[in-house]
XYZ file of C-alpha atoms in Angstrom:
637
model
C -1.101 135.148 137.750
C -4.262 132.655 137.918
C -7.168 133.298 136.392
C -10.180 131.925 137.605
C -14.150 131.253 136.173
C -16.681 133.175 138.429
C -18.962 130.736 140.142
C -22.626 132.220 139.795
C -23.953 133.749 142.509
C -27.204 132.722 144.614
C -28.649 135.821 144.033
C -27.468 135.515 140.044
C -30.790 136.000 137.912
C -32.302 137.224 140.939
C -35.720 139.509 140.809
C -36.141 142.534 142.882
C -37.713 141.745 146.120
C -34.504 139.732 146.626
C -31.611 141.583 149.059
C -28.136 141.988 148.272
C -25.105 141.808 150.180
C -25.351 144.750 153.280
C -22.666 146.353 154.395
C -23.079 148.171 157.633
C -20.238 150.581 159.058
C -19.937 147.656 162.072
C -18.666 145.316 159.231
C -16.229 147.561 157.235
C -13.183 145.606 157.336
C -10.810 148.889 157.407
C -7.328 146.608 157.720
C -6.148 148.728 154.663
C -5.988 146.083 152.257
C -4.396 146.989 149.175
C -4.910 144.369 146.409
C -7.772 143.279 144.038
C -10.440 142.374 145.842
C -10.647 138.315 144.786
C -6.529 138.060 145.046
C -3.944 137.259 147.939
C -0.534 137.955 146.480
C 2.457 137.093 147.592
C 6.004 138.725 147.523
C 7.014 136.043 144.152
C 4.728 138.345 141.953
C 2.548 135.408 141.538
C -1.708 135.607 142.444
C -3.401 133.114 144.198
C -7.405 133.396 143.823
C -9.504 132.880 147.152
C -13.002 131.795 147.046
C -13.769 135.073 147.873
C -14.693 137.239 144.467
C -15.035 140.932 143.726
C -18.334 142.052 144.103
C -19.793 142.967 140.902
C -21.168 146.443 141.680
C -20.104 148.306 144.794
C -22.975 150.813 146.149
C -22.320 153.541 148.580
C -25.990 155.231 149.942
C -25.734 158.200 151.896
C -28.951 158.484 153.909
C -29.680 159.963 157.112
C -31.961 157.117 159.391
C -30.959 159.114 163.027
C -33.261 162.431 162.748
C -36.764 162.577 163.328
C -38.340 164.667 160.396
C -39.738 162.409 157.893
C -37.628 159.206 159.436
C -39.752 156.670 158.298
C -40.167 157.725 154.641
C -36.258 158.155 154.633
C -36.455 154.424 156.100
C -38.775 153.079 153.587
C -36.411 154.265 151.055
C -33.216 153.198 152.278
C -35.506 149.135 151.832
C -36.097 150.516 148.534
C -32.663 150.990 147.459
C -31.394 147.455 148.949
C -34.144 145.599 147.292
C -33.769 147.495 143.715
C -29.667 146.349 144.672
C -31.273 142.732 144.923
C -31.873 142.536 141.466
C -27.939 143.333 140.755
C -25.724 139.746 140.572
C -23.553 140.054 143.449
C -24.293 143.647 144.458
C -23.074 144.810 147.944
C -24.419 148.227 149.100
C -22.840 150.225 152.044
C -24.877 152.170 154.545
C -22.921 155.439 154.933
C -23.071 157.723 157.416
C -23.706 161.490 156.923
C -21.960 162.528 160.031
C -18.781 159.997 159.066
C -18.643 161.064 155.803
C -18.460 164.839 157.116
C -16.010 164.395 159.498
C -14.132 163.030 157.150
C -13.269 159.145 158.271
C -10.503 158.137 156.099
C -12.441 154.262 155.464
C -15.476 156.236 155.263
C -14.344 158.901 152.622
C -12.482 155.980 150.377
C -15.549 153.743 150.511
C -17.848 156.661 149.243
C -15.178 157.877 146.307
C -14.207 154.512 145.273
C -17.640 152.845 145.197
C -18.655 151.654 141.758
C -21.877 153.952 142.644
C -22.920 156.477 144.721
C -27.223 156.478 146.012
C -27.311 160.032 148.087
C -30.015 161.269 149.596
C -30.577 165.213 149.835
C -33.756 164.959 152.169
C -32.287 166.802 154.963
C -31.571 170.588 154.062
C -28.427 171.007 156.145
C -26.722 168.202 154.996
C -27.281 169.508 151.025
C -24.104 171.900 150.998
C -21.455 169.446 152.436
C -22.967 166.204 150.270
C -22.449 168.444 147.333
C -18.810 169.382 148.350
C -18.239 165.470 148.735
C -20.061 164.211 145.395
C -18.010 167.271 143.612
C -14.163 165.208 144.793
C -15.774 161.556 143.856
C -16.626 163.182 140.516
C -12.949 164.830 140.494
C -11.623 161.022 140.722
C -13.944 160.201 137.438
C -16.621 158.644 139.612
C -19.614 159.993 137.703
C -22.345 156.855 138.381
C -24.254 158.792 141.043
C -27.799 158.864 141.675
C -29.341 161.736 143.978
C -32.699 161.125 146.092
C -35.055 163.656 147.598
C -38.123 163.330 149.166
C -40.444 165.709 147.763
C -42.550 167.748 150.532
C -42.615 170.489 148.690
C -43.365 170.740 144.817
C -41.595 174.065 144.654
C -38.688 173.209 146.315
C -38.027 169.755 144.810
C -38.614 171.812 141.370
C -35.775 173.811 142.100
C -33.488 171.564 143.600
C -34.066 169.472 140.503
C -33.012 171.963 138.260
C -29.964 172.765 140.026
C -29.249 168.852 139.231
C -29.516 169.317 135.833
C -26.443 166.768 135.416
C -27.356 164.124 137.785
C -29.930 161.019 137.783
C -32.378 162.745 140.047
C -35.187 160.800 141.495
C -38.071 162.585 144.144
C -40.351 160.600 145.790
C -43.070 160.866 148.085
C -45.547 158.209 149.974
C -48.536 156.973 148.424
C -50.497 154.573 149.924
C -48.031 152.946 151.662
C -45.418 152.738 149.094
C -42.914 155.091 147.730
C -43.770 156.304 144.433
C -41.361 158.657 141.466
C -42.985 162.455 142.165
C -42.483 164.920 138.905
C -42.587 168.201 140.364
C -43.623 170.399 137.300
C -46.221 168.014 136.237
C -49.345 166.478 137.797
C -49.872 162.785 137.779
C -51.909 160.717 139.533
C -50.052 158.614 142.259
C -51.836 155.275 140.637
C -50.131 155.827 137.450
C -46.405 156.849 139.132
C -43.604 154.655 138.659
C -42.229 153.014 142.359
C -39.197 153.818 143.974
C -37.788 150.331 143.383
C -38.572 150.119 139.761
C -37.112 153.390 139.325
C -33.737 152.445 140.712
C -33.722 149.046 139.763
C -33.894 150.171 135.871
C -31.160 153.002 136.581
C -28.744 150.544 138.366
C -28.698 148.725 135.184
C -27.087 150.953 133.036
C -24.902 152.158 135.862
C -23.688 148.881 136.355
C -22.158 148.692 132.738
C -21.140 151.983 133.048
C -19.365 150.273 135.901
C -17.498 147.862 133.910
C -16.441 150.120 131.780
C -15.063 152.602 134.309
C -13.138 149.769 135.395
C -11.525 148.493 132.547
C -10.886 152.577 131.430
C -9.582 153.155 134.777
C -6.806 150.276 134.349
C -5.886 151.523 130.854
C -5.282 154.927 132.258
C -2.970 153.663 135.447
C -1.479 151.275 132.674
C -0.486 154.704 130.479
C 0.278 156.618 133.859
C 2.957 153.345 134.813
C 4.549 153.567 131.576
C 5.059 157.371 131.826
C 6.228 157.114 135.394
C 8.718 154.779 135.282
C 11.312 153.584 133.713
C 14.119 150.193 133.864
C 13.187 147.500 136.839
C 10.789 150.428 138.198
C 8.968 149.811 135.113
C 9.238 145.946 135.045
C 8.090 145.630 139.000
C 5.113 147.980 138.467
C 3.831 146.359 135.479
C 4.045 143.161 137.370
C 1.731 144.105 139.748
C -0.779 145.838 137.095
C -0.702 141.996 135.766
C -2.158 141.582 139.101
C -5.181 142.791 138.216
C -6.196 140.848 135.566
C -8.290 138.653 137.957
C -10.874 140.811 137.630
C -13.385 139.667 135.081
C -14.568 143.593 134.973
C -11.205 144.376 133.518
C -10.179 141.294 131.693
C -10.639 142.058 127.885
C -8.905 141.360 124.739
C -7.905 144.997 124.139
C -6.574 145.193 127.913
C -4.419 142.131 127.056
C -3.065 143.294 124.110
C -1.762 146.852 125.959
C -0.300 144.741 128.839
C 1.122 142.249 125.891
C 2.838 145.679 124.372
C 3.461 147.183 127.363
C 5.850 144.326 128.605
C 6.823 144.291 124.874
C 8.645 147.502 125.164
C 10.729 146.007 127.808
C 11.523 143.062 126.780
C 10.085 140.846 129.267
C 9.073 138.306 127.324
C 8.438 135.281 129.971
C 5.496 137.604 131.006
C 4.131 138.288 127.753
C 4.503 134.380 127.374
C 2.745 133.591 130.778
C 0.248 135.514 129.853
C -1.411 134.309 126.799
C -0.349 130.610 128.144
C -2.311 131.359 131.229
C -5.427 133.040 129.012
C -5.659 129.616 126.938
C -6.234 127.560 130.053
C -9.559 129.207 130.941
C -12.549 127.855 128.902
C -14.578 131.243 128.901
C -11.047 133.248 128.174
C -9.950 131.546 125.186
C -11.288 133.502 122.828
C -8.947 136.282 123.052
C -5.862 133.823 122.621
C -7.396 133.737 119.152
C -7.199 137.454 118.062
C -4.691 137.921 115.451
C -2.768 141.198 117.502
C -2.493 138.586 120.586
C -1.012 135.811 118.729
C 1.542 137.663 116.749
C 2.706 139.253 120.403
C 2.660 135.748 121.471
C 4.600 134.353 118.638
C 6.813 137.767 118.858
C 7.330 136.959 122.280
C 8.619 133.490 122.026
C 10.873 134.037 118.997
C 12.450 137.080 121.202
C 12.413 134.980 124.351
C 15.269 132.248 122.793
C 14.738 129.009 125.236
C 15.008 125.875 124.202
C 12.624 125.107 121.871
C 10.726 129.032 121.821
C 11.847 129.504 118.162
C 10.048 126.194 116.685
C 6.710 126.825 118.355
C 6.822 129.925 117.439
C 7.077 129.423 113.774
C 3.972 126.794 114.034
C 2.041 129.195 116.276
C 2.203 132.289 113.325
C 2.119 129.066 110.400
C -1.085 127.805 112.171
C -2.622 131.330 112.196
C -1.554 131.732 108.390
C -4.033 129.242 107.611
C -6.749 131.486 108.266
C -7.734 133.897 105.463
C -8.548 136.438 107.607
C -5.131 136.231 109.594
C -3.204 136.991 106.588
C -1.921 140.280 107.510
C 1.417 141.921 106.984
C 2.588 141.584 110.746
C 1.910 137.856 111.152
C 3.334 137.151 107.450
C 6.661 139.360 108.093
C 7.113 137.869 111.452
C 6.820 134.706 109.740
C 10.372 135.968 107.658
C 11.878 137.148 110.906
C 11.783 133.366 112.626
C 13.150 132.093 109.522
C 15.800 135.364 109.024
C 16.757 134.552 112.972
C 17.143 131.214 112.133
C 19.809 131.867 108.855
C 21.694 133.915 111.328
C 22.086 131.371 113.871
C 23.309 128.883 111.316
C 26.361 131.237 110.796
C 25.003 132.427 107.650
C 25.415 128.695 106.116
C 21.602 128.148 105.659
C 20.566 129.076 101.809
C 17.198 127.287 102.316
C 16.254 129.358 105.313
C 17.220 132.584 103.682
C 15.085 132.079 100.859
C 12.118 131.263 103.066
C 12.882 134.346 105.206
C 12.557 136.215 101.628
C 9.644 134.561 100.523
C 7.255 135.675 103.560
C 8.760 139.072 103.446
C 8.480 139.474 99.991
C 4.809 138.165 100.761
C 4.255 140.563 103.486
C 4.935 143.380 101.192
C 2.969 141.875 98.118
C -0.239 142.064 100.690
C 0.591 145.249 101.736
C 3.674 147.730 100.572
C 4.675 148.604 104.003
C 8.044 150.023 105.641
C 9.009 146.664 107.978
C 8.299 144.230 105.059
C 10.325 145.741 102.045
C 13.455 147.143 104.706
C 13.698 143.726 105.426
C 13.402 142.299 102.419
C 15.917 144.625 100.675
C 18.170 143.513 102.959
C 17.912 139.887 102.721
C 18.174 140.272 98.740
C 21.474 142.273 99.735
C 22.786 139.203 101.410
C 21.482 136.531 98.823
C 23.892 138.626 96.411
C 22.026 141.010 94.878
C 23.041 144.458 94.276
C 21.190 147.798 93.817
C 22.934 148.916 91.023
C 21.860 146.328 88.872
C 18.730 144.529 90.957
C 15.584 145.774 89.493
C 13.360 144.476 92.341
C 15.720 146.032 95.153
C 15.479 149.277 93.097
C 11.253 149.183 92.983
C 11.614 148.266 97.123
C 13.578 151.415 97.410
C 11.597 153.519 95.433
C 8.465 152.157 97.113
C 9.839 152.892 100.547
C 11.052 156.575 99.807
C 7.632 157.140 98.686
C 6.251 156.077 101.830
C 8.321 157.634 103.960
C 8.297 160.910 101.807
C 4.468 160.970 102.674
C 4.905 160.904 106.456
C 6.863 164.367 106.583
C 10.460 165.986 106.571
C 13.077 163.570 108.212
C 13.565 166.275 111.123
C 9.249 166.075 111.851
C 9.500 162.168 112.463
C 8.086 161.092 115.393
C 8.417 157.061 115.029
C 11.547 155.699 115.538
C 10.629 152.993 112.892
C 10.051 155.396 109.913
C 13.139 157.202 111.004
C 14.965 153.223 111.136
C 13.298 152.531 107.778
C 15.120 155.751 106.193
C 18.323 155.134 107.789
C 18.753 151.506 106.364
C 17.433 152.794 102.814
C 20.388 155.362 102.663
C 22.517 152.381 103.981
C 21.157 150.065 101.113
C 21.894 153.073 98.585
C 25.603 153.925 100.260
C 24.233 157.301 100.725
C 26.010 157.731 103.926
C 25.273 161.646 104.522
C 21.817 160.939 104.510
C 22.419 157.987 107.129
C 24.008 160.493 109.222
C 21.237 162.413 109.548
C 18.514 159.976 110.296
C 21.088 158.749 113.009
C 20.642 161.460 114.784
C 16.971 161.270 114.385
C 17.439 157.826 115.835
C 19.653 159.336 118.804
C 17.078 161.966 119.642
C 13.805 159.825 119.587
C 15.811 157.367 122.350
C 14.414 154.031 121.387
C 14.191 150.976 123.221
C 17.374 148.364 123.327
C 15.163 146.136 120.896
C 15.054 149.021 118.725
C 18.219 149.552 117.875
C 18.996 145.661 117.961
C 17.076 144.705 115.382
C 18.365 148.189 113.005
C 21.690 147.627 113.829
C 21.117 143.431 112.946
C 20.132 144.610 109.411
C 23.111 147.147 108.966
C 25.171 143.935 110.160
C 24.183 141.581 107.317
C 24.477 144.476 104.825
C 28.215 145.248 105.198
C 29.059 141.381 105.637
C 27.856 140.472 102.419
C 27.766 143.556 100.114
C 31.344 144.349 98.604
C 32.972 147.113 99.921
C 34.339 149.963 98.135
C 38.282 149.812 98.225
C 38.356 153.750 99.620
C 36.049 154.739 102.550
C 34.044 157.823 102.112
C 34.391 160.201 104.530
C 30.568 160.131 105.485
C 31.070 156.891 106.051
C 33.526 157.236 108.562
C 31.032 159.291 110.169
C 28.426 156.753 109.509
C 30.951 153.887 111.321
C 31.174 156.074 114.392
C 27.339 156.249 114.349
C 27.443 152.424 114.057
C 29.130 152.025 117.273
C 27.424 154.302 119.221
C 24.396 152.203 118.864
C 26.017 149.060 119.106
C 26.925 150.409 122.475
C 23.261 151.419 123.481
C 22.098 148.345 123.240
C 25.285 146.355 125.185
C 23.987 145.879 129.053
C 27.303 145.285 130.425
C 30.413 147.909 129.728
C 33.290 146.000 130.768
C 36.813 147.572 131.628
C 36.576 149.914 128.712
C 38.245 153.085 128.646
C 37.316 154.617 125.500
C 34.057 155.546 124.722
C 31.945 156.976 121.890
C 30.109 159.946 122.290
C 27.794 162.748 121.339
C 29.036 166.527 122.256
C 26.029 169.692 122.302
C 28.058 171.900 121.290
C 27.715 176.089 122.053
C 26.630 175.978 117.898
C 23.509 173.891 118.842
C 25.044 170.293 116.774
C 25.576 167.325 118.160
C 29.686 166.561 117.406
C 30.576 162.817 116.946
C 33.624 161.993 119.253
C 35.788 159.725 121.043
C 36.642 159.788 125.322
C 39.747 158.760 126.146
C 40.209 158.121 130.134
C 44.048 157.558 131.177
C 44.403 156.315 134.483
C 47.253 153.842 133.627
C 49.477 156.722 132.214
C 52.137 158.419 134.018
C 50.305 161.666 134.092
C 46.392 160.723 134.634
C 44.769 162.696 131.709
C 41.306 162.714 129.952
C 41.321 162.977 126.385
C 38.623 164.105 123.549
C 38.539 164.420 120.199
C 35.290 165.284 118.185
C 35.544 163.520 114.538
C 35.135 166.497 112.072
C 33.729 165.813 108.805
C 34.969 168.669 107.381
C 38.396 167.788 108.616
C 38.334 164.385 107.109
C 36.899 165.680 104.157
C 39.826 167.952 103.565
C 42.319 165.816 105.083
C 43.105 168.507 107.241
C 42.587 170.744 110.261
C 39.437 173.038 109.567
C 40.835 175.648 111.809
C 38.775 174.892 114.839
C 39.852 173.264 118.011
C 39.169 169.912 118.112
C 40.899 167.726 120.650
C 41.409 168.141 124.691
C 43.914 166.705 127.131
C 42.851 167.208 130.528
C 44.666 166.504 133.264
C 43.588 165.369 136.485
C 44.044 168.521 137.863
C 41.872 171.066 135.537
C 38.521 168.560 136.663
C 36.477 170.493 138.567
C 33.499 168.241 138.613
C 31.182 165.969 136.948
C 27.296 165.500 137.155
C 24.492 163.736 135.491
C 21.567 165.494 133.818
C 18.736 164.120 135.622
C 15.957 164.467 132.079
C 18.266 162.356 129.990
C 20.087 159.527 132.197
C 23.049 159.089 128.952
C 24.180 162.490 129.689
C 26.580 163.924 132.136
C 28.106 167.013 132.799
C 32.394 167.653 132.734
C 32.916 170.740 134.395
C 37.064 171.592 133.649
C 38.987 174.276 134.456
C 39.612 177.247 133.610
C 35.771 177.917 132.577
C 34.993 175.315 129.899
C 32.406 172.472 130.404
C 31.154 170.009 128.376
C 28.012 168.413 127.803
C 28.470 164.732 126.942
C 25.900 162.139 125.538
C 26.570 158.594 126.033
C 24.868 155.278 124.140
C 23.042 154.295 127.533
C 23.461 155.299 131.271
C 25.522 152.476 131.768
C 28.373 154.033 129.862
C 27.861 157.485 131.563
C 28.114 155.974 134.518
C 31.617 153.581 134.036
C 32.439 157.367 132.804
C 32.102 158.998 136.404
C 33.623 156.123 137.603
C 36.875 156.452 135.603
C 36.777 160.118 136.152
C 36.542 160.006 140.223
C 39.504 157.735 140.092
C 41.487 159.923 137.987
C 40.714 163.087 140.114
C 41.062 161.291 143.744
C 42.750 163.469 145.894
C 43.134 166.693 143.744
C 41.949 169.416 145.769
C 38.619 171.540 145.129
C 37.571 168.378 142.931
C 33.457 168.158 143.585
C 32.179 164.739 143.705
C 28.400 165.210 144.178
C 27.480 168.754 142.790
C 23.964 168.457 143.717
C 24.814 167.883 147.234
C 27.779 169.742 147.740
C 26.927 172.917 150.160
C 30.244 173.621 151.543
C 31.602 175.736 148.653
C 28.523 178.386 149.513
C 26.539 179.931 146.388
C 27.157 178.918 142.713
C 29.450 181.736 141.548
C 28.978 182.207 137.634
C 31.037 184.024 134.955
C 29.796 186.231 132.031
C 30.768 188.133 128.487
C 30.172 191.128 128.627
C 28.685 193.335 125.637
C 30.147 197.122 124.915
C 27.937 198.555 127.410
C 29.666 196.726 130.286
C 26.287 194.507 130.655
C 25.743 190.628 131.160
C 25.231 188.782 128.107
C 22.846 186.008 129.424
């Protein structure tokens, strides 16, 4: 993307009695274009400016200049409304129409709902009902800068009409002396002392066209929210792309609008845009200032550190350093971020650099000095961990702990958490404190909440350093079995490519409402093509024997039925086996799901009745189902 500096207008500064920019219906280009107004784009994602820029204020005025009643007063105000227009920078009113607009032109109708305002005048009785009707759907779209005209002819007919308009910016007028002149219908005035047309619109245009700007920028927001609900993967990554687009809009460009299209690409992990676009921000003199707000530079700094070329890391560190120096910038996230660089760093000298550890504990222990917060002292605990402390006897790592159950204690039940962070922060405590059956259960907190790769990346980097350097326990816990099953599972979700595995780890809803850890097994090298799974049972491994209930299948080839994906949760599939079991399966990502169907279509090829696509498949007729029945004979559903 390109920014670019607006060059003033000629009518910039302008007074009324100057005209704006006219659009007649003859002019309309209606070649459908689709982008920004002020941008060409090309296929490469990138935006070229023209020399053409977006009007400032679009106005749509609905006025009837064909019939005869009262034409000339309806004329007189239709100059009144261009020249109170003229004293808008770069203002560009459209004549509309009434018989277009009610026939329902498709250029004609997106012109009038999309304009940044709407003049309409209700002069002509008939027309009332079906301007109404039309001003009701722009409103729908949250087009609410209107402003209704009426010539008054009649006091107690304007009266009423103006109460019906309760809502609206209503304006009547009537000729006096050879100009049009504000009429207040309850009231008697003098027409020497009335306020003119122009001046009236001119002063409402005003604070329409702010309201304007900030429909615009509110409007981008929204579409920003609605693109992250709507999509999801390279969907996600193509449409936020072309909301980037945008930007070249000076009505939408802000620092707050930066900062959700810096966390929006955030979230998935595209960091050479969130790169671009601050680098592109700080070479535009009048733009500058938002490469300076603290929330931008740490996503900048964030952004570089996460993006790994060759020499990303280094400016990174004097990007967040050079902020530091700031008293004003010393705030956890820039300070902790600060520790990450320099914890990133440790790790990529194999764990050999002692000097860059004890910097990486230094701003963390900083960040949580400022502030006692759930990032700073996680992190910290852990990097005290790998210096060669120990909880048992570390008075500092016990105070971080106690600190951090406090905090998270305050937030709510581990079940109620919402954010995947305090749920992370909980998880790594219970790891810190080898309580491994509480791990357990914030894992599947973690599972449930379905957090972004970098999510679990970053968790499962901190679990990483813990068991390299803390000293094991000769004897595993059971728990902790559990908890190394867990482990993987999430090491999985954040691997992109699956390989030639065959075995998988993976999360069974069971009938009982639980999720059962378990391993799948896919023979297709054996003699007999099978399918094998076997849940890990805590109670079994805490007993060191079978609990009594089944836990392990061998499936052959032939007792498939089918397999299917469940299209609200992309990890999970759906083994259908015979003679009327079925499983529901959760896998660490939708890659693994799908090697899964893979393996299992090879392994069923050629058995007979075996349905490959079950949403698809028609030829078997209706869905037949199967029932228990209670003592009365009747369906238990």
């Amino acid at each position: 993307i390109h920014f670019y500096k607006r060059v003033p207008s000629p009518v910039a500064g302008c007074v009324v009695g100057k005209m704006p920019y006219v659009v007649s219906e003859a002019e309309v280009d209606h070649s459908g274009q689709t982008d920004s107004l002020g941008s060409k784009s090309d296929n490469s994602g990138k935006t070229t400016i023209t020399n053409w820029t977006r009007p400032k204020l679009d106005v749509a005025c609905v006025i009837d200049l064909h019939k005869s009643q009262h034409h000339p007063e309806r004329e007189k105000a239709y100059d009144d409304v261009k020249l109170a227009c003229g004293g808008i920078p770069d203002s560009v009113v459209h004549h509309i129409q009434f018989e277009k607009l009610d026939f329902g032109e498709t250029n004609v109708l997106d012109k009038f709902y999309n304009a940044d305002v709407a003049i309409i005048d209700l002069s002509v009785q008939v027309q009332q009902s079906a301007l109404f009707y039309h001003l009701g759907v722009r409103e729908s779209f949250g087009m609410r800068q209107n402003i209704l005209l009426y010539h008054d002819v009649d006091k107690e007919a304007t009266l009423a009409l103006k109460l019906s308009c309760a809502n609206y910016s209503f304006v009547s007028y009537h000729l006096a002396n050879d100009t049009l002149v504000i009429t207040e219908p309850a009231n008697v005035i003098c027409d020497n002392m009335r306020i003119s047309l122009v001046a009236k619109l001119n002063h409402l245009l005003k604070d329409l066209e702010v309201q304007s700007k900030v429909h615009l920028k509110e409007k981008f927001l929204a579409d920003l929210r609605k693109c992250r609900e709507q999509n999801t993967g390279p969907e996600l990554q193509l449409a936020l792309r072309n909301m980037k687009r945008r930007l070249d809009d000076p009505n939408v460009l802000s620092g707050d609008v930066v900062l959700n299209m810096l966390i929006s690409f955030r979230e998935i992990q595209d960091y050479d845009e969130m790169v671009q676009l601050v680098e592109d921000l700080q070479t535009i003199p009048n733009r500058k200032q938002y490469t300076k707000n603290a929330a931008i530079i740490f996503h900048y700094a964030f952004a570089l550190n996460r993006r790994k070329k060759e020499g990303d890391r280094e400016k990174a560190y004097q990007v967040i350093t050079k902020a530091l120096t700031k008293k004003e910038n010393e705030v956890p996230d820039i300070i902790c971020l600060c520790g990450r660089i320099c914890k990133d760093k440790f790790v990529e000298s194999d764990y050999t650099d002692k000097e860059i550890l004890q910097q990486a504990i230094n701003w963390y222990r900083k960040g949580f000095e400022v502030q006692p917060n759930e990032y700073a002292g996680v992190n910290l605990a852990t990097l005290l961990v790998v210096s060669g402390q120990d909880i048992q006897t570390s008075s500092e790592l016990q105070r971080i702990c106690m600190v951090l159950n406090n905090l998270i204690g305050k937030k709510g039940a581990l079940s109620a958490l919402e954010d995947y962070w305090d749920v992370a922060t909980f998880f790594e405590i219970s790891v810190l404190a080898e309580d491994y059956s509480k791990a357990i259960q914030a894992s599947e907190c973690m599972f449930k909440l379905k957090p972004p790769d970098w999510y679990l990346k970053s968790t499962i980097g901190n679990i990483t350093l813990i068991k390299r350097f803390r000293k094991e326990g000769i004897k595993i816990q059971p728990e902790e079995e559990i908890f190394n099953f867990w482990l993987e599972y999430f090491d999985n979700a954040t691997k992109e490519e699956v390989g030639e595995e065959i075995k998988f780890p993976i999360l069974i809803w069971e009938p009982t409402k639980v999720f059962m850890p378990s391993y799948v097994t896919v023979n297709n090298g054996a003699e007999i093509k099978s399918l094998t799974i076997k849940n890990e049972c805590l109670k079994c491994i805490k007993n060191n024997s079978l609990c009594g209930q089944l836990h392990q299948w061998e499936l052959t080839s032939s007792m498939i039925k089918s397999v299917s994906t469940y299209k609200r949760d992309d990890r999970c599939i759906f083994l259908y086996v015979r003679p009327s079991d079925d499983f529901q399966i959760y896998f660490p990502n939708s890659n693994w799901s799908q090697r899964f169907i893979e393996l299992v279509l090879v392994l069923t090829q050629g058995e007979e009745g075996m349905i490959t696509d079950l949403d698809n498949d028609l030829s078997a007729g209706p869905i037949e189902f199967e029932y228990d029945y209670d003592e009365a004979g009747k369906k238990v559903v």
